[in-house]
Coordinates of C-alpha atoms and ligand atoms in Angstrom, one line a residue:
Chain R
M29 CA 0.0 0.0 0.0
K30 CA 1.2 3.5 -0.8
T31 CA 2.1 5.7 2.1
V32 CA 1.2 9.4 1.7
K33 CA 3.0 11.8 4.0
L34 CA 1.5 15.1 5.1
I35 CA 2.9 18.2 6.8
V36 CA 0.3 20.2 8.6
V37 CA 1.3 23.9 9.0
G38 CA -1.0 25.8 11.5
F39 CA -2.6 23.7 14.2
G40 CA -5.7 25.7 15.1
T41 CA -9.4 25.0 14.5
I42 CA -9.0 23.7 11.0
G43 CA -5.7 21.9 11.7
K44 CA -7.3 20.0 14.6
G45 CA -10.5 19.4 12.7
T46 CA -8.5 17.9 9.8
L47 CA -6.7 15.5 12.2
E48 CA -9.9 14.5 13.9
V49 CA -11.4 13.5 10.5
L50 CA -8.2 11.7 9.5
R51 CA -8.3 9.8 12.8
A52 CA -12.0 8.8 12.2
K53 CA -11.5 8.0 8.5
H54 CA -8.1 6.4 8.4
R55 CA -9.4 3.0 7.7
D56 CA -11.8 4.3 5.0
L57 CA -8.9 6.0 3.3
M58 CA -6.9 2.8 3.2
E59 CA -9.8 0.7 1.9
K60 CA -11.2 3.2 -0.6
Q61 CA -8.1 5.0 -1.8
G62 CA -5.5 2.3 -1.1
C63 CA -3.4 4.9 0.7
D64 CA -2.0 5.0 4.2
V65 CA -2.1 8.6 5.1
R66 CA 0.5 9.7 7.8
V67 CA 1.0 13.1 9.3
V68 CA 4.8 13.4 9.6
A69 CA 4.9 16.9 10.9
I70 CA 2.7 19.5 12.6
C71 CA 4.0 23.1 12.6
E72 CA 3.0 25.6 15.2
I73 CA 4.2 29.2 15.4
D74 CA 7.0 28.3 17.9
G75 CA 7.9 24.7 17.0
T76 CA 7.0 21.5 15.2
L77 CA 6.0 18.0 16.1
V78 CA 8.1 15.6 14.0
N79 CA 7.7 11.9 13.4
G80 CA 8.9 10.3 10.2
K81 CA 6.7 7.3 10.6
G82 CA 3.6 9.5 11.3
V83 CA 2.6 11.1 14.6
N84 CA 0.1 9.3 16.8
I85 CA -2.9 11.5 16.0
D86 CA -4.8 10.5 19.0
S87 CA -2.0 11.4 21.4
V88 CA -1.4 14.8 19.6
L89 CA -5.0 15.8 19.8
K90 CA -5.1 14.9 23.5
A91 CA -2.0 16.9 24.2
A92 CA -3.4 19.8 22.3
A93 CA -6.7 19.7 24.2
A94 CA -4.8 19.7 27.4
G95 CA -2.6 22.6 26.2
K96 CA 0.5 20.4 26.5
L97 CA 1.6 20.2 22.9
R98 CA 5.0 21.4 23.8
D99 CA 5.5 18.5 26.2
H100 CA 4.7 15.9 23.5
P101 CA 7.7 13.6 22.9
D102 CA 7.7 14.5 19.1
W103 CA 8.0 18.3 19.8
K104 CA 11.0 19.9 18.3
N105 CA 12.3 23.5 18.3
M106 CA 12.0 23.7 14.5
K107 CA 10.4 26.6 12.6
S108 CA 7.7 25.9 10.0
L109 CA 9.8 26.9 6.9
Q110 CA 12.6 24.6 8.0
A111 CA 10.2 21.8 8.6
I112 CA 8.7 22.3 5.1
E113 CA 12.1 22.2 3.6
E114 CA 13.8 19.4 5.5
I115 CA 11.1 16.9 6.3
E116 CA 10.3 14.4 3.6
A117 CA 6.6 14.6 2.7
D118 CA 4.2 14.6 -0.3
I119 CA 1.7 17.2 0.6
V120 CA 1.8 20.4 2.8
L121 CA -1.5 21.5 4.3
E122 CA -1.2 25.3 4.8
L123 CA -3.8 26.1 7.5
T124 CA -2.5 29.3 9.1
P125 CA -4.4 32.5 9.5
G126 CA -3.6 34.8 6.6
D127 CA -2.9 38.5 6.9
I128 CA -5.1 40.1 4.3
K129 CA -2.6 42.8 3.4
T130 CA 0.6 40.7 3.2
G131 CA -0.6 37.1 2.7
E132 CA 1.9 36.0 5.3
P133 CA 3.0 33.6 6.6
G134 CA 1.0 31.6 4.1
I135 CA 2.7 32.9 0.9
S136 CA 6.2 31.9 2.2
H137 CA 4.9 28.5 3.4
I138 CA 3.3 27.7 0.0
K139 CA 6.3 28.9 -2.0
K140 CA 8.7 27.0 0.1
A141 CA 6.6 23.8 -0.2
L142 CA 6.4 24.1 -4.0
E143 CA 10.0 24.9 -4.4
C144 CA 10.8 21.8 -2.3
G145 CA 8.7 19.6 -4.6
K146 CA 5.7 19.2 -2.3
H147 CA 2.0 19.6 -3.3
V148 CA 0.0 22.1 -1.4
V149 CA -3.5 22.2 0.0
T150 CA -4.6 25.3 1.8
S151 CA -7.7 26.8 3.5
N152 CA -5.9 30.2 3.8
K153 CA -7.6 32.8 1.6
S154 CA -5.1 35.6 1.6
P155 CA -2.2 34.0 -0.3
I156 CA -4.5 32.7 -3.0
A157 CA -6.3 36.0 -3.3
L158 CA -3.1 38.0 -3.4
K159 CA -0.8 35.9 -5.4
F160 CA -3.0 33.7 -7.5
Q161 CA -1.1 34.0 -10.8
E162 CA 2.3 33.7 -9.2
L163 CA 1.5 30.7 -7.0
T164 CA -0.4 28.7 -9.7
A165 CA 2.4 29.4 -12.2
L166 CA 5.0 28.2 -9.7
A167 CA 3.0 25.0 -9.0
E168 CA 2.7 24.4 -12.8
K169 CA 6.3 24.9 -13.4
K170 CA 7.2 22.4 -10.8
G171 CA 4.6 19.9 -12.0
L172 CA 2.9 20.1 -8.6
K173 CA -0.7 20.6 -7.4
L174 CA -1.9 23.7 -5.5
R175 CA -5.4 23.2 -4.2
Y176 CA -7.6 25.6 -2.3
E177 CA -11.2 24.4 -2.1
A178 CA -11.5 25.3 1.5
T179 CA -10.7 28.9 1.0
V180 CA -14.2 29.7 -0.4
G181 CA -17.5 28.5 1.1
G182 CA -16.0 26.1 3.7
A183 CA -17.5 22.7 3.1
I184 CA -19.2 23.6 -0.2
P185 CA -17.3 22.3 -3.2
I186 CA -17.2 25.1 -5.7
I187 CA -13.8 25.2 -7.3
N188 CA -13.5 21.5 -7.5
L189 CA -17.1 21.1 -8.8
Y190 CA -16.3 23.5 -11.6
R191 CA -13.0 21.7 -12.4
D192 CA -14.3 18.2 -12.3
S193 CA -17.9 18.5 -13.6
L194 CA -18.5 21.8 -15.3
E195 CA -15.6 22.5 -17.5
I196 CA -17.7 22.3 -20.7
N197 CA -19.6 25.3 -19.4
K198 CA -18.9 29.0 -19.7
V199 CA -19.7 30.5 -16.3
G200 CA -21.6 33.7 -16.8
S201 CA -21.7 34.8 -13.2
I202 CA -21.2 33.6 -9.7
Y203 CA -22.9 35.3 -6.8
G204 CA -24.0 34.4 -3.3
I205 CA -23.6 34.5 0.4
L206 CA -20.0 33.7 1.3
N207 CA -19.7 34.8 4.9
G208 CA -21.4 32.9 7.7
T209 CA -20.9 35.5 10.4
S210 CA -22.7 38.3 8.7
N211 CA -25.4 36.0 7.5
Y212 CA -26.0 34.9 11.1
I213 CA -26.2 38.5 12.2
L214 CA -28.7 39.5 9.5
T215 CA -30.8 36.4 10.2
K216 CA -30.9 37.2 13.9
M217 CA -31.8 40.8 13.2
S218 CA -34.7 39.8 11.0
E219 CA -36.0 36.9 13.1
E220 CA -35.7 38.5 16.5
D221 CA -35.8 42.2 15.7
V222 CA -32.6 42.9 17.5
S223 CA -29.9 45.5 16.7
L224 CA -26.7 44.6 14.9
E225 CA -24.7 45.0 18.1
T226 CA -26.9 42.6 20.0
A227 CA -26.8 40.0 17.2
L228 CA -23.0 40.3 16.9
K229 CA -22.5 39.9 20.7
E230 CA -24.5 36.7 20.6
A231 CA -22.5 35.4 17.6
Q232 CA -19.3 36.1 19.6
E233 CA -20.6 34.3 22.7
L234 CA -21.5 31.3 20.5
G235 CA -18.0 31.3 18.9
I236 CA -19.5 32.0 15.5
A237 CA -17.9 35.5 15.2
E238 CA -14.3 36.1 15.9
R239 CA -13.1 38.6 18.5
D240 CA -12.4 41.1 15.7
P241 CA -15.2 40.5 13.3
S242 CA -14.7 43.6 11.3
Y243 CA -13.7 41.8 8.1
D244 CA -16.8 39.7 8.2
I245 CA -19.1 42.7 8.8
N246 CA -17.5 45.2 6.5
G247 CA -17.4 42.8 3.5
T248 CA -13.7 42.3 3.2
D249 CA -13.8 38.6 3.8
T250 CA -16.5 38.2 1.1
A251 CA -14.5 40.3 -1.3
V252 CA -11.3 38.2 -0.8
K253 CA -13.4 35.1 -1.7
L254 CA -14.7 36.8 -4.8
V255 CA -11.2 37.5 -6.0
I256 CA -10.4 33.7 -5.7
L257 CA -13.6 32.7 -7.6
A258 CA -13.1 35.3 -10.3
N259 CA -9.5 34.2 -10.9
S260 CA -9.9 30.5 -10.5
I261 CA -13.3 29.9 -12.2
M262 CA -14.0 32.8 -14.4
G263 CA -10.4 33.3 -15.7
K264 CA -10.4 37.0 -14.7
K265 CA -7.2 38.6 -13.6
I266 CA -8.4 40.8 -10.8
S267 CA -7.3 41.8 -7.3
Y268 CA -8.9 43.0 -4.2
K269 CA -8.8 46.7 -5.2
D270 CA -11.0 46.0 -8.2
I271 CA -13.9 45.1 -6.0
S272 CA -16.4 47.6 -4.7
V273 CA -17.1 46.7 -1.1
K274 CA -19.9 47.7 1.2
G275 CA -20.7 45.8 4.4
I276 CA -23.7 45.4 6.7
Q277 CA -22.5 47.8 9.3
D278 CA -25.1 50.4 8.5
I279 CA -28.1 48.1 8.2
T280 CA -30.8 49.0 10.7
P281 CA -33.6 46.8 12.2
D282 CA -36.0 49.3 10.4
A283 CA -34.5 48.5 7.0
I284 CA -34.8 44.8 7.7
E285 CA -38.4 45.1 8.8
L286 CA -39.3 47.3 5.8
A287 CA -37.7 44.7 3.5
G288 CA -39.7 41.9 5.2
K289 CA -43.0 43.8 4.7
H290 CA -42.4 43.8 1.0
G291 CA -41.4 40.2 0.7
F292 CA -37.6 40.6 0.9
V293 CA -34.7 39.8 3.2
I294 CA -31.5 41.7 3.3
K295 CA -28.4 39.6 2.6
L296 CA -24.7 40.4 2.2
V297 CA -24.1 39.3 -1.4
G298 CA -20.9 38.9 -3.3
D299 CA -21.2 39.2 -7.1
V300 CA -18.2 38.1 -9.1
N301 CA -19.5 39.6 -12.4
G302 CA -20.3 43.0 -10.9
L303 CA -17.1 42.9 -8.8
E304 CA -19.2 44.0 -5.9
V305 CA -19.9 43.1 -2.3
S306 CA -23.1 44.8 -1.0
P307 CA -26.2 44.3 1.1
R308 CA -29.0 43.4 -1.3
L309 CA -32.7 42.7 -1.2
V310 CA -33.3 39.0 -1.8
P311 CA -36.9 37.8 -2.4
L312 CA -38.1 35.6 0.5
H313 CA -38.4 32.5 -1.6
H314 CA -35.2 33.0 -3.5
P315 CA -32.6 30.1 -3.1
L316 CA -30.1 32.6 -1.7
N317 CA -32.3 33.2 1.3
V318 CA -30.5 30.8 3.6
S319 CA -30.5 31.4 7.3
G320 CA -27.9 31.3 10.2
T321 CA -24.3 30.6 9.3
L322 CA -25.1 28.9 6.0
N323 CA -23.5 30.0 2.8
A324 CA -25.2 29.8 -0.6
V325 CA -23.6 30.2 -4.1
M326 CA -25.3 30.4 -7.5
L327 CA -23.5 29.8 -10.7
D328 CA -25.1 30.8 -14.0
T329 CA -23.7 28.6 -16.8
D330 CA -24.4 28.3 -20.5
I331 CA -25.0 24.6 -20.6
A332 CA -25.9 23.4 -17.2
G333 CA -28.1 26.4 -16.5
T334 CA -28.2 27.8 -13.0
L335 CA -26.8 25.8 -10.1
T336 CA -27.3 26.6 -6.4
L337 CA -25.0 25.2 -3.7
I338 CA -25.9 25.6 -0.1
G339 CA -23.9 24.4 2.9
H340 CA -21.7 25.2 5.8
G341 CA -19.3 28.0 4.9
A342 CA -17.1 27.4 8.0
G343 CA -16.6 25.0 10.9
K344 CA -13.9 22.8 12.2
I345 CA -15.1 19.5 10.8
Q346 CA -17.1 20.8 7.8
T347 CA -14.1 22.7 6.4
A348 CA -11.9 19.7 6.9
S349 CA -14.1 18.0 4.3
S350 CA -12.8 20.4 1.6
V351 CA -9.2 20.2 2.8
L352 CA -9.3 16.4 2.6
A353 CA -11.1 16.4 -0.7
D354 CA -8.1 18.2 -2.1
V355 CA -5.7 15.8 -0.4
I356 CA -7.5 12.8 -1.9
D357 CA -7.5 14.4 -5.3
I358 CA -3.8 14.8 -5.1
M359 CA -3.3 11.2 -3.9
K360 CA -5.2 9.9 -6.9
D361 CA -3.0 11.9 -9.2
M362 CA 0.1 10.5 -7.4
Q363 CA -1.2 7.0 -7.9
D364 CA -1.8 7.6 -11.6
S365 CA 1.6 8.8 -12.3
Chain I
M7 CA -52.9 46.8 -36.1
K8 CA -53.2 44.5 -33.1
V9 CA -51.6 45.6 -29.8
D10 CA -51.1 43.4 -26.8
T11 CA -50.3 45.1 -23.5
V12 CA -49.8 44.3 -19.9
L13 CA -50.9 47.2 -17.7
R14 CA -50.0 47.4 -14.0
L15 CA -52.9 49.0 -12.1
K16 CA -53.4 49.9 -8.5
D17 CA -55.9 47.4 -6.9
V18 CA -58.6 49.9 -6.3
P19 CA -62.2 50.1 -7.7
G20 CA -62.6 51.9 -10.9
M21 CA -59.0 51.6 -12.0
L22 CA -59.8 49.2 -14.9
I23 CA -62.4 51.5 -16.4
K24 CA -60.0 54.4 -16.0
A25 CA -57.4 52.4 -17.9
L26 CA -59.6 51.3 -20.8
E27 CA -61.1 54.7 -21.4
P28 CA -58.1 56.3 -23.1
I29 CA -57.9 53.3 -25.4
S30 CA -61.4 53.6 -26.8
S31 CA -61.5 57.4 -26.8
H32 CA -58.5 57.3 -29.2
G33 CA -60.2 54.9 -31.5
G34 CA -58.8 51.7 -30.1
N35 CA -61.1 48.6 -30.3
V36 CA -60.6 46.5 -27.2
I37 CA -60.6 42.8 -28.0
S38 CA -59.9 41.2 -24.7
V39 CA -59.2 41.9 -21.1
T40 CA -57.9 39.4 -18.6
H41 CA -56.4 40.1 -15.2
S42 CA -54.5 38.3 -12.6
R43 CA -54.1 39.4 -9.0
E44 CA -50.6 40.2 -7.7
E45 CA -48.8 41.1 -4.5
K46 CA -48.0 44.6 -3.4
G47 CA -51.5 46.0 -4.2
L48 CA -50.9 46.0 -7.9
V49 CA -52.7 43.9 -10.5
S50 CA -51.5 43.0 -14.0
V51 CA -54.1 43.3 -16.7
H52 CA -53.6 41.9 -20.2
V53 CA -55.4 44.2 -22.6
S54 CA -55.5 43.5 -26.3
F55 CA -56.9 46.0 -28.8
K56 CA -56.9 47.0 -32.4
V57 CA -55.9 50.5 -33.4
Q58 CA -55.8 52.3 -36.7
D59 CA -52.2 53.5 -36.8
Q60 CA -49.0 54.3 -34.9
S61 CA -50.1 57.9 -34.1
S62 CA -53.3 56.7 -32.5
L63 CA -51.3 54.3 -30.4
N64 CA -48.9 57.1 -29.4
L65 CA -51.9 59.1 -28.2
I66 CA -53.1 56.1 -26.1
R67 CA -49.7 55.6 -24.6
R68 CA -49.4 59.2 -23.6
A69 CA -52.9 59.3 -22.1
L70 CA -52.2 56.2 -20.1
E71 CA -48.9 57.6 -18.8
K72 CA -50.5 60.8 -17.9
Q73 CA -52.8 58.8 -15.6
R74 CA -49.7 57.1 -14.1
I75 CA -50.8 53.7 -15.5
I76 CA -47.8 51.5 -16.1
I77 CA -47.5 49.8 -19.4
S78 CA -45.2 47.0 -18.3
E79 CA -45.3 45.1 -21.7
M80 CA -46.3 46.0 -25.2
A81 CA -46.3 43.9 -28.4
I82 CA -47.4 45.2 -31.7
E83 CA -48.6 42.5 -34.2
G84 CA -46.9 40.0 -31.9
R85 CA -43.5 41.8 -31.8
T86 CA -42.4 42.9 -28.4
Y87 CA -42.0 46.5 -28.2
I88 CA -41.4 47.4 -24.6
T89 CA -41.0 45.5 -21.4
K90 CA -40.9 47.3 -18.1
K91 CA -39.9 45.8 -14.9
S92 CA -40.4 46.8 -11.3
L93 CA -37.3 47.4 -9.2
S94 CA -37.3 47.8 -5.4
F95 CA -34.6 49.3 -3.2
I96 CA -34.2 50.6 0.3
L97 CA -32.4 53.8 1.1
V98 CA -31.1 54.2 4.7
G99 CA -30.1 57.7 5.8
H100 CA -31.6 61.1 6.3
V101 CA -33.8 60.5 3.3
I102 CA -36.6 62.9 4.3
D103 CA -34.4 65.8 5.4
T104 CA -32.4 65.7 2.2
D105 CA -35.3 66.7 0.0
I106 CA -37.1 63.5 -0.7
R107 CA -39.2 65.3 -3.4
D108 CA -35.9 66.0 -5.3
T109 CA -34.9 62.4 -4.9
I110 CA -38.2 61.2 -6.4
D111 CA -38.3 63.8 -9.2
R112 CA -34.8 62.8 -10.3
I113 CA -35.7 59.1 -10.3
N114 CA -38.9 59.9 -12.2
E115 CA -36.9 61.3 -15.0
V116 CA -35.6 57.8 -15.7
G117 CA -38.4 55.6 -14.5
M118 CA -41.5 56.0 -12.4
V119 CA -41.7 55.7 -8.6
S120 CA -44.8 53.6 -8.2
G121 CA -44.6 52.9 -4.5
I122 CA -42.9 54.3 -1.5
E123 CA -42.8 53.5 2.2
V124 CA -41.0 55.4 4.9
V125 CA -40.0 54.3 8.4
M126 CA -38.8 57.1 10.5
P127 CA -37.8 56.1 14.1
A128 CA -37.2 59.7 15.4
P129 CA -36.7 63.1 13.8
N130 CA -32.9 63.1 13.9
Q131 CA -32.4 59.4 13.4
K132 CA -31.8 57.7 10.0
S133 CA -34.9 56.7 8.2
S134 CA -35.4 53.7 5.9
V135 CA -37.3 54.2 2.7
L136 CA -38.4 51.5 0.3
M137 CA -39.1 52.6 -3.2
D138 CA -40.6 50.6 -6.1
V139 CA -39.6 52.0 -9.5
E140 CA -41.1 50.9 -12.8
I141 CA -38.6 51.1 -15.6
D142 CA -37.9 50.2 -19.2
E143 CA -35.6 47.1 -19.1
K144 CA -33.1 49.0 -21.2
S145 CA -32.8 51.8 -18.7
N146 CA -31.8 49.6 -15.8
G147 CA -28.2 50.6 -15.9
I148 CA -29.0 54.3 -16.1
L149 CA -31.4 54.1 -13.1
L150 CA -28.8 52.3 -11.1
S151 CA -26.1 54.8 -11.7
L152 CA -28.5 57.6 -11.0
V153 CA -29.5 56.1 -7.7
E154 CA -25.9 55.5 -6.8
K155 CA -25.1 59.1 -7.5
I156 CA -28.0 60.3 -5.4
C157 CA -26.9 58.0 -2.5
K158 CA -23.3 59.3 -2.7
E159 CA -24.5 62.9 -2.7
K160 CA -27.0 62.5 0.1
E161 CA -25.0 59.9 2.1
F162 CA -27.6 57.1 1.9
L163 CA -26.9 53.4 2.2
L164 CA -28.4 51.7 -0.9
V165 CA -29.8 48.2 -0.6
R166 CA -30.9 47.3 -4.0
S167 CA -32.6 44.1 -5.2
L168 CA -30.7 41.2 -6.5
Ligands
LIG423 N1 -12.4 28.3 11.0 C1 -13.0 28.1 9.8 O1 -14.2 27.6 9.9 C2 -12.4 28.3 8.5 C3 -13.1 28.0 7.3 C4 -12.5 28.2 6.1 C5 -11.2 28.7 6.0 N2 -10.5 29.0 7.2 C6 -9.1 29.5 7.1 O2 -8.2 28.5 7.5 C7 -7.1 29.0 8.1 C8 -7.0 28.5 9.5 O3 -8.2 28.8 10.3 P1 -8.4 28.4 11.8 O4 -9.8 28.8 12.1 O5 -7.9 27.1 12.0 O6 -7.4 29.5 12.5 P2 -6.8 29.4 13.9 O7 -7.7 28.6 14.8 O8 -6.4 30.8 14.3 O9 -5.5 28.5 13.7 C9 -4.4 28.9 13.1 C10 -3.2 28.3 13.7 O10 -2.0 28.6 12.9 C11 -1.0 28.9 13.8 N3 0.0 29.7 13.2 C12 0.0 31.1 13.1 N4 1.2 31.5 12.5 C13 1.9 30.4 12.2 C14 3.2 30.2 11.6 N5 3.9 31.2 11.2 N6 3.6 28.9 11.5 C15 2.9 27.9 12.0 N7 1.7 28.1 12.6 C16 1.2 29.3 12.7 C17 -1.7 29.5 15.0 O11 -0.9 29.5 16.1 P3 -1.1 30.5 17.3 O12 -2.4 30.2 17.9 O13 0.0 30.2 18.3 O14 -1.0 31.9 16.7 C18 -2.9 28.7 15.1 O15 -2.7 27.5 15.8 C19 -7.3 30.5 8.1 O16 -6.6 31.1 7.0 C20 -8.8 30.7 7.9 O17 -9.1 31.9 7.3 C21 -11.1 28.8 8.4

């Protein structure tokens, strides 16, 4: 049986979720894919767990839960870039938080991995949004795969769906709800007639919104995802500054109520064709009227017609589904060649 | 020539007669009238009629428009001539204090404001105003840039329909 070795860079929510799913599905992967998937390194900001035969996922997750990762026998004082370069592996999973302005540390991690002959799977939006052409060109030059399904729409397969099943189509437009936090807030405001501040506070208490939710609310996060969709699916060559961005910060309960009276809900919609993120009136029975943290994306295509995808746009386990879909895809390619 | 129209009328008694009157008074011969109820207090009525020539038809159109009756579709001898659609949007800001009459007049130069609802929480707080505008499909872009311009000028947040 073929062994596939992974390096996980960034061991936060998604890193842990991915390991949990690997632990639960290890046998499935062996039976269905004929691959023994091993995690040979896990990089944190201040060091790395290293085990050439594969770390014991269970013991690592337990140590992490107890806040004792640094006491684990595999812990080494090794930086992520060094680990990516020196440790023998097939695929690097880049799962760190991305700085929207610089794309770091993700860009350096991805470049290093590709330069060292390793495929890359990432959930980190910023590097893909900021350096799409450069990174995809580098991967191509090296004959390696760079996959980023988890960067847009969490668990919803959009980029892979297009690549695997829709390539005969010309995509006329892609638009939808790509940010779960703002959608949760708008849903709360309309269902319970509360202010934006109250809805946000509740989202933070539930762990849905981050401590600094400004990128979710002011539309930045949605805009970054639009850049990725525009470049990867619609073949545009655009960057963040090409997008007109308006968030939900000025939406009032009055406006939401007024919309409701006339058969609409207000949603934060990203529109790839219009290069625009803005709050929009969506008819009550429209497929984009999804509630809570759900995301929804519509693709208008010339052959398949209109497709609507609805699902979890974030979440520890749900997002791992997309990360591992990319991993499996690369594994299949490795077996073919 | 045969003309098929869809008129959008306010759902109040007497509206239909008011709409048919200009047709017959300008020599139109009404062939059929069917109507279907709709939301938002408007009904769509399909009216087909025969008319002598283009100039009579123009007189009919002008008379209908004068009465603020919306011709949302028109086909002459089966060929579609105009299609109008109804657009809704919400403005959030000091919509009343920044001369709402001016806002409406400017929009009416491109389309026709057919419905308006205002929610005003308190005199110096921001109000929310929903407008329905009937517009020629072709002028969609012009209306949008006009509304965006007004919003920039008067510092409104625009929430337009999908
Ligand atoms: N959460 C979701 O549902 C979701 C969904 C889709 C995509 N994403 C994306 O996936 C990525 C990870 O998200 P997350 O929720 O897992 O974030 P997270 O919980 O903040 O985890 C990120 C982890 O990366 C570590 N890290 C930071 N800088 C590093 C470096 N230079 N080298 C190695 N590790 C480093 C962090 O360590 P410290 O804690 O010590 O800083 C942290 O453990 C982000 O780019 C996010 O936007 C998340």
